[in-house]
Amino acid sequence: MHLTREEEALLSGAEGRAAQKSMQILVALGEIYGAKRLVRVTSVQVSGVSYKNLGDAGVEFLNELAKDGRARVKTTMNPAGMSLTDWKSQGIGSAFAKKQLEVIDAYRRLGLEVTCTCTPYLAGNEPRFGDHIAWGESSAVVYANSVLGARTNREGGPSALAASLTGLTPLYGLHLDESRRPTLRVDIEAPLESPEDFSAMGYFVGKEVKDGIPFFTRVRSAGLEELKTLSAALASSGGVAMFHMEGVTPEAGAGAGETEAIRFTSRDLSETEAKLNDEGSPDFVSVGCPHCSLAEVKTIAELLKGKKVTKEFWVCCSREVKRLSDEAGYSRQVERSGAKFATDTCMVVAPIEELGYGIVATNSAKACHYLRNGGAKVRFMSLEDCVMEATGRN
Ligand code: F3S
């Protein structure tokens, strides 16, 4: 792989150990994937923030890098395992909290913005069309490639951080035009009437297309919330990093060409939704996977008006969306019901098993997938039904 003189200097250690280690990671990746050179990135989203996933080895790695490493481009970060300010009211133990705060401190010393959200594009990190970026949150990767038209591969925690500390990423995969073409046409025959329908559809298609690129046709309309949850679902049941949607996404113009085609029918929709439901009554309700938009918080506030929750109910969102909700008066309405905002975290990366919850109601197929992998039971339902579940239908 060709390196410029400046890149050679980074690799030689002339600009410190952290930059050198980062270059070693990027060069190794570039060689594995046949990249001819590196490319400058305009932003990075780092995953691997929850202590639940990082463990002590991860904390040690970060502390080592933080000795002389520094972010060279705008870098935001994924949710942590707890709210950084209200972790006690979430029931998080002090041993976990201490470790989690150590992780955040290392990232802060590295120059990352402490955003703790999987929707960086709703919290001030919104790349432009054609920008090369290095993002490590799979749902945000799909959203950035597909909806924003930015270019990123599905980065892991270390490779995203390496991109941040050098401002570079290997030029291969979805950074190149030829890798962004559809591999499977999906004709949507089912009426998709809510974000949850898009979530279930994405979950079905992710399994079919695996790490390919679906091209959706015949979708009547899709807004931010539908595209956000679709992105998350595609990346959880499959290894999808990008999709096209006729009439909706910016690179869908070229069409699907002669690719293979499948249909998504009403029966596929109802069967997928049924498979995302386990037996039993939920003892915990959580929405906001990916983190809620302001419009979603507004809807939740309206649904909760005059009601009290009878079960633990988390509304997961970024600090930025929470701040906007405070300003708009939605937060007061949500909190008056007894529901809690879970900023900085979510039901999947928080240690909910240690909090004693066993059956989680949620409106996200991605959350169902990962909660089940973690040993919990799940109920998949609409946002309205989640609120009803949490309020005991009072
Ligand atoms: Fe975000 Fe957690 Fe879902 S990180 S996409 S809310 S699993």
Coordinates of C-alpha atoms and ligand atoms in Angstrom, one line a residue:
M1 CA 0.0 0.0 0.0
H2 CA 1.3 3.4 -0.9
L3 CA 2.0 5.8 2.0
T4 CA 2.8 9.5 1.7
R5 CA 5.9 10.9 3.5
E6 CA 3.6 12.2 6.3
E7 CA 2.0 8.8 6.7
E8 CA 5.4 7.1 6.8
A9 CA 6.4 9.5 9.6
L10 CA 3.3 8.5 11.6
L11 CA 4.2 4.9 11.1
S12 CA 7.8 5.4 12.2
G13 CA 6.7 6.7 15.5
A14 CA 7.8 10.3 14.9
E15 CA 4.5 11.6 16.2
G16 CA 4.2 9.4 19.2
R17 CA 3.3 5.8 20.2
A18 CA -0.5 6.1 19.9
A19 CA -0.3 7.5 16.3
Q20 CA 2.2 4.8 15.5
K21 CA 0.0 2.0 16.8
S22 CA -2.9 3.4 15.0
M23 CA -1.0 3.5 11.7
Q24 CA 0.0 -0.1 12.2
I25 CA -3.7 -1.1 12.6
L26 CA -4.7 0.8 9.5
V27 CA -1.9 -0.4 7.3
A28 CA -2.5 -4.0 8.4
L29 CA -6.3 -3.6 7.5
G30 CA -5.5 -1.9 4.2
E31 CA -3.2 -4.8 3.3
I32 CA -5.7 -7.5 4.2
Y33 CA -8.4 -5.7 2.1
G34 CA -6.2 -4.7 -0.8
A35 CA -6.4 -0.9 -0.3
K36 CA -4.0 1.0 -2.6
R37 CA -3.7 3.9 -0.2
L38 CA -5.2 5.7 2.8
V39 CA -7.8 8.4 2.5
R40 CA -8.5 11.4 4.8
V41 CA -11.7 11.2 6.9
T42 CA -13.8 14.1 8.0
S43 CA -15.4 12.4 11.0
V44 CA -15.2 9.3 13.2
Q45 CA -17.8 7.5 15.4
V46 CA -16.1 5.2 18.0
S47 CA -17.9 2.1 19.2
G48 CA -16.8 0.0 22.2
V49 CA -17.6 2.5 24.9
S50 CA -19.6 0.3 27.4
Y51 CA -17.4 -1.2 30.1
K52 CA -19.8 -4.3 29.7
N53 CA -18.2 -4.9 26.3
L54 CA -14.7 -3.5 26.9
G55 CA -13.7 -5.2 30.1
D56 CA -10.5 -4.5 31.9
A57 CA -8.3 -5.3 28.9
G58 CA -10.1 -2.6 26.9
V59 CA -9.7 0.0 29.6
E60 CA -5.9 -0.8 29.8
F61 CA -5.6 -0.4 26.0
L62 CA -7.4 3.0 26.1
N63 CA -5.3 4.3 29.0
E64 CA -2.1 3.3 27.1
L65 CA -3.2 5.2 24.0
A66 CA -4.3 8.2 26.0
K67 CA -0.7 8.8 27.2
D68 CA 0.2 10.6 23.9
G69 CA -2.8 10.1 21.5
R70 CA -5.0 12.8 20.3
A71 CA -8.0 12.9 18.0
R72 CA -7.2 14.6 14.7
V73 CA -10.8 14.9 13.4
K74 CA -14.2 15.3 14.9
T75 CA -14.8 12.2 16.9
T76 CA -18.0 11.2 18.6
M77 CA -18.7 8.1 20.6
N78 CA -21.3 5.3 21.1
P79 CA -23.5 4.8 24.3
A80 CA -21.8 3.8 27.5
G81 CA -23.1 1.2 29.9
M82 CA -24.9 3.7 32.1
S83 CA -26.0 7.4 32.3
L84 CA -22.9 9.3 33.2
T85 CA -24.8 11.5 35.6
D86 CA -27.8 9.5 36.7
W87 CA -26.4 6.0 37.0
K88 CA -27.4 5.6 40.6
S89 CA -31.1 6.1 39.8
Q90 CA -30.7 3.5 37.1
G91 CA -29.6 1.0 39.7
I92 CA -26.0 0.7 38.5
G93 CA -23.5 -0.6 41.1
S94 CA -20.6 1.6 42.0
A95 CA -17.9 -0.9 40.9
F96 CA -19.3 -0.9 37.3
A97 CA -19.7 2.9 37.4
K98 CA -16.1 3.4 38.5
K99 CA -14.8 1.4 35.6
Q100 CA -17.2 3.0 33.1
L101 CA -16.1 6.5 34.2
E102 CA -12.5 5.5 33.7
V103 CA -13.3 4.5 30.1
I104 CA -14.9 7.9 29.5
D105 CA -12.0 9.7 31.1
A106 CA -9.6 8.0 28.8
Y107 CA -11.7 8.9 25.7
R108 CA -11.9 12.5 26.9
R109 CA -8.1 12.7 27.3
L110 CA -7.9 11.3 23.7
G111 CA -10.0 14.3 22.6
L112 CA -13.3 12.5 21.8
E113 CA -16.6 14.4 22.3
V114 CA -18.5 12.7 25.1
T115 CA -21.7 12.3 23.1
C116 CA -22.5 8.7 24.1
T117 CA -25.1 8.1 21.3
C118 CA -25.6 5.7 18.4
T119 CA -27.3 8.5 16.5
P120 CA -24.3 10.9 16.0
Y121 CA -26.2 12.4 13.0
L122 CA -28.8 13.7 15.4
A123 CA -26.1 15.1 17.8
G124 CA -23.9 17.4 15.7
N125 CA -21.9 14.8 13.7
E126 CA -23.6 14.9 10.3
P127 CA -21.3 14.2 7.4
R128 CA -22.0 15.6 4.0
F129 CA -22.7 13.6 0.8
G130 CA -19.5 12.0 -0.5
D131 CA -17.5 12.5 2.7
H132 CA -15.1 9.7 3.7
I133 CA -15.7 8.9 7.3
A134 CA -14.8 6.0 9.7
W135 CA -17.8 5.0 11.8
G136 CA -18.0 2.0 14.2
E137 CA -21.7 1.8 15.1
S138 CA -23.3 -0.6 12.7
S139 CA -26.8 1.2 12.7
A140 CA -25.1 4.6 12.1
V141 CA -22.9 3.1 9.4
V142 CA -25.9 2.0 7.4
Y143 CA -27.7 5.3 8.0
A144 CA -24.6 7.3 7.0
N145 CA -23.9 5.3 3.8
S146 CA -27.5 5.0 2.7
V147 CA -29.3 8.1 3.8
L148 CA -26.6 10.7 4.0
G149 CA -24.4 9.4 1.1
A150 CA -21.2 9.5 3.2
R151 CA -18.7 6.6 2.8
T152 CA -17.7 4.3 5.5
N153 CA -17.0 0.6 6.1
R154 CA -18.2 -1.1 9.2
E155 CA -15.3 -0.2 11.5
G156 CA -14.5 -2.0 14.7
G157 CA -13.7 -0.1 17.9
P158 CA -9.9 -0.2 17.4
S159 CA -9.9 0.7 13.7
A160 CA -12.3 3.6 14.2
L161 CA -10.1 4.9 17.1
A162 CA -7.1 4.5 14.8
A163 CA -8.8 6.6 12.2
S164 CA -9.5 9.3 14.8
L165 CA -5.9 9.4 16.0
T166 CA -4.5 9.7 12.5
G167 CA -7.4 11.3 10.5
L168 CA -7.0 8.4 8.0
T169 CA -8.6 5.2 6.9
P170 CA -7.7 2.6 4.2
L171 CA -9.4 3.2 0.8
Y172 CA -11.4 0.0 0.1
G173 CA -14.9 -1.4 0.3
L174 CA -17.7 1.2 0.6
H175 CA -15.3 4.1 0.0
L176 CA -15.2 3.0 -3.6
D177 CA -18.0 3.5 -6.2
E178 CA -17.9 0.0 -7.4
S179 CA -18.6 -1.5 -3.9
R180 CA -21.8 0.6 -3.4
R181 CA -24.0 -1.1 -6.0
P182 CA -27.0 -3.1 -5.0
T183 CA -26.7 -6.9 -4.8
L184 CA -30.4 -7.8 -4.2
R185 CA -33.6 -6.1 -5.2
V186 CA -36.4 -6.3 -2.6
D187 CA -39.9 -5.5 -3.8
I188 CA -41.9 -4.4 -0.8
E189 CA -45.5 -5.7 -1.2
A190 CA -46.4 -5.4 2.5
P191 CA -47.9 -2.2 3.6
L192 CA -45.3 -0.6 5.9
E193 CA -47.3 1.6 8.2
S194 CA -45.0 2.4 11.2
P195 CA -41.3 2.5 12.1
E196 CA -41.8 -0.9 13.8
D197 CA -42.9 -2.4 10.4
F198 CA -39.7 -1.0 8.8
S199 CA -37.7 -2.5 11.7
A200 CA -39.3 -6.0 11.2
M201 CA -38.8 -5.7 7.4
G202 CA -35.1 -4.8 7.9
Y203 CA -34.7 -7.8 10.3
F204 CA -36.2 -10.1 7.6
V205 CA -34.1 -8.7 4.8
G206 CA -30.8 -8.6 6.8
K207 CA -31.0 -12.4 7.1
E208 CA -31.6 -12.7 3.3
V209 CA -29.0 -10.3 2.0
K210 CA -26.3 -11.1 4.7
D211 CA -23.5 -8.6 3.9
G212 CA -24.9 -7.5 0.6
I213 CA -26.6 -4.2 -0.4
P214 CA -30.4 -4.4 -0.8
F215 CA -32.3 -2.1 -3.2
F216 CA -35.8 -1.5 -1.9
T217 CA -38.6 -0.7 -4.4
R218 CA -42.3 0.2 -3.9
V219 CA -41.9 1.8 -0.5
R220 CA -44.5 4.5 -0.3
S221 CA -42.7 6.9 2.0
A222 CA -40.0 6.7 4.7
G223 CA -38.9 9.4 7.1
L224 CA -36.0 9.7 9.5
E225 CA -37.5 7.4 12.2
E226 CA -38.3 4.7 9.6
L227 CA -34.8 4.9 8.0
K228 CA -33.1 4.9 11.4
T229 CA -34.7 1.8 12.7
L230 CA -34.5 0.0 9.3
S231 CA -30.7 0.7 9.3
A232 CA -30.3 -0.8 12.8
A233 CA -32.4 -3.9 11.9
L234 CA -30.5 -4.6 8.7
A235 CA -27.2 -4.5 10.5
S236 CA -28.3 -6.8 13.3
S237 CA -29.7 -9.8 11.5
G238 CA -27.2 -9.4 8.7
G239 CA -23.9 -7.7 8.1
V240 CA -25.5 -5.0 6.0
A241 CA -23.6 -1.7 5.8
M242 CA -25.7 0.1 3.1
F243 CA -29.0 0.0 1.3
H244 CA -30.7 1.9 -1.5
M245 CA -34.4 2.9 -1.5
E246 CA -36.1 3.9 -4.7
G247 CA -37.1 7.6 -4.6
V248 CA -35.7 8.0 -1.1
T249 CA -31.9 7.5 -0.8
P250 CA -29.4 9.7 -2.7
E251 CA -27.6 7.0 -4.6
A252 CA -30.7 4.9 -5.6
G253 CA -30.9 6.7 -9.0
A254 CA -28.9 4.0 -10.9
G255 CA -31.5 1.3 -10.0
A256 CA -30.8 -2.3 -9.2
G257 CA -29.8 -3.4 -12.7
E258 CA -30.0 -7.1 -13.2
T259 CA -29.6 -8.2 -9.6
E260 CA -31.6 -11.1 -8.1
A261 CA -35.0 -10.1 -6.6
I262 CA -37.1 -11.2 -3.6
R263 CA -40.5 -10.0 -2.4
F264 CA -41.4 -8.9 1.1
T265 CA -45.1 -9.7 1.7
S266 CA -47.6 -9.1 4.4
R267 CA -47.1 -12.7 5.5
D268 CA -43.4 -12.1 5.9
L269 CA -44.1 -9.1 8.0
S270 CA -46.5 -10.8 10.4
E271 CA -44.3 -13.9 10.6
T272 CA -41.2 -11.8 11.4
E273 CA -43.1 -9.8 14.1
A274 CA -44.3 -13.1 15.6
K275 CA -40.8 -14.5 15.8
L276 CA -39.6 -11.5 17.7
N277 CA -42.0 -12.3 20.6
D278 CA -41.3 -14.6 23.5
E279 CA -43.8 -15.8 26.1
G280 CA -44.4 -13.9 29.3
S281 CA -45.3 -10.5 30.7
P282 CA -42.6 -7.8 30.4
D283 CA -41.0 -6.4 33.6
F284 CA -39.1 -3.7 31.8
V285 CA -40.0 -1.4 28.9
S286 CA -37.4 0.5 26.8
V287 CA -37.7 2.5 23.6
G288 CA -35.0 4.3 21.6
C289 CA -32.9 1.8 19.7
P290 CA -31.4 3.5 17.9
H291 CA -31.6 6.5 20.2
C292 CA -34.9 8.5 20.0
S293 CA -35.3 11.5 17.8
L294 CA -36.9 14.7 19.1
A295 CA -40.1 13.8 17.2
E296 CA -40.2 10.4 19.0
V297 CA -39.7 12.0 22.4
K298 CA -42.6 14.3 21.6
T299 CA -44.9 11.4 20.7
I300 CA -43.9 9.6 23.9
A301 CA -44.6 12.7 26.0
E302 CA -48.0 13.0 24.4
L303 CA -48.8 9.3 24.9
L304 CA -47.8 9.5 28.6
K305 CA -49.8 12.6 29.3
G306 CA -51.9 12.1 32.5
K307 CA -50.5 8.6 33.0
K308 CA -48.2 7.0 35.6
V309 CA -45.8 4.1 34.7
T310 CA -46.2 0.9 36.7
K311 CA -43.1 -0.7 35.2
E312 CA -39.5 0.6 34.8
F313 CA -39.7 2.5 31.5
W314 CA -36.5 3.9 29.8
V315 CA -36.6 6.4 27.0
C316 CA -33.1 6.1 25.4
C317 CA -31.8 9.2 23.6
S318 CA -28.7 11.4 23.2
R319 CA -27.9 14.2 25.5
E320 CA -28.5 16.6 22.6
V321 CA -32.0 15.3 22.0
K322 CA -32.7 15.4 25.8
R323 CA -31.5 19.0 25.8
L324 CA -33.9 19.9 23.0
S325 CA -36.7 17.9 24.8
D326 CA -36.0 20.0 27.9
E327 CA -36.3 23.2 25.9
A328 CA -39.5 22.0 24.3
G329 CA -41.1 20.9 27.6
Y330 CA -41.4 17.2 26.6
S331 CA -38.9 16.0 29.2
R332 CA -41.1 17.3 32.1
Q333 CA -44.1 15.5 30.7
V334 CA -42.2 12.2 30.3
E335 CA -40.6 12.4 33.8
R336 CA -43.9 13.4 35.5
S337 CA -45.2 9.9 34.5
G338 CA -42.3 8.2 36.3
A339 CA -40.6 7.2 33.0
K340 CA -36.8 7.7 33.0
F341 CA -34.6 9.2 30.3
A342 CA -31.6 6.9 29.6
T343 CA -29.2 9.3 28.1
D344 CA -25.6 8.1 27.3
T345 CA -26.8 4.5 27.3
C346 CA -29.4 2.0 26.2
M347 CA -31.1 -1.2 27.2
V348 CA -28.6 -3.4 25.3
V349 CA -25.2 -1.9 26.5
A350 CA -26.4 -1.3 30.1
P351 CA -26.0 -4.4 32.4
I352 CA -29.8 -4.9 32.7
E353 CA -29.4 -8.6 33.7
E354 CA -27.6 -7.3 36.8
L355 CA -30.5 -5.0 37.4
G356 CA -32.8 -8.0 37.6
Y357 CA -35.0 -7.6 34.5
G358 CA -35.9 -10.7 32.5
I359 CA -38.5 -9.8 29.9
V360 CA -38.1 -6.6 27.9
A361 CA -40.7 -4.9 25.8
T362 CA -39.3 -2.8 23.0
N363 CA -40.2 -1.4 19.6
S364 CA -36.8 -2.3 18.0
A365 CA -35.9 -5.6 16.2
K366 CA -32.3 -4.8 16.8
A367 CA -32.8 -4.5 20.5
C368 CA -34.8 -7.8 20.5
H369 CA -31.9 -9.5 18.7
Y370 CA -29.1 -8.4 21.1
L371 CA -31.2 -8.7 24.3
R372 CA -32.0 -12.3 23.3
N373 CA -28.3 -13.0 22.7
G374 CA -27.6 -11.7 26.2
G375 CA -30.1 -14.1 27.7
A376 CA -33.2 -11.9 28.1
K377 CA -36.7 -12.6 26.8
V378 CA -38.3 -10.0 24.5
R379 CA -41.6 -8.7 23.4
F380 CA -41.7 -6.6 20.1
M381 CA -44.4 -4.1 19.9
S382 CA -45.3 -0.6 18.6
L383 CA -44.2 2.6 20.4
E384 CA -47.9 3.1 21.4
D385 CA -48.1 -0.4 22.9
C386 CA -44.8 0.0 24.7
V387 CA -46.3 3.1 26.5
M388 CA -49.4 1.1 27.3
E389 CA -47.3 -1.8 28.6
A390 CA -45.4 0.6 30.8
T391 CA -48.5 2.3 32.2
G392 CA -50.4 -0.8 32.9
R393 CA -53.0 0.4 30.3
N394 CA -54.3 3.0 32.8
Ligands
F3S1 FE1 -28.1 2.2 19.9 FE2 -28.1 0.6 21.9 FE3 -29.7 0.2 19.9 S1 -26.3 1.5 21.0 S2 -28.7 1.1 18.1 S3 -29.8 1.9 21.3 S4 -28.4 -1.4 20.8

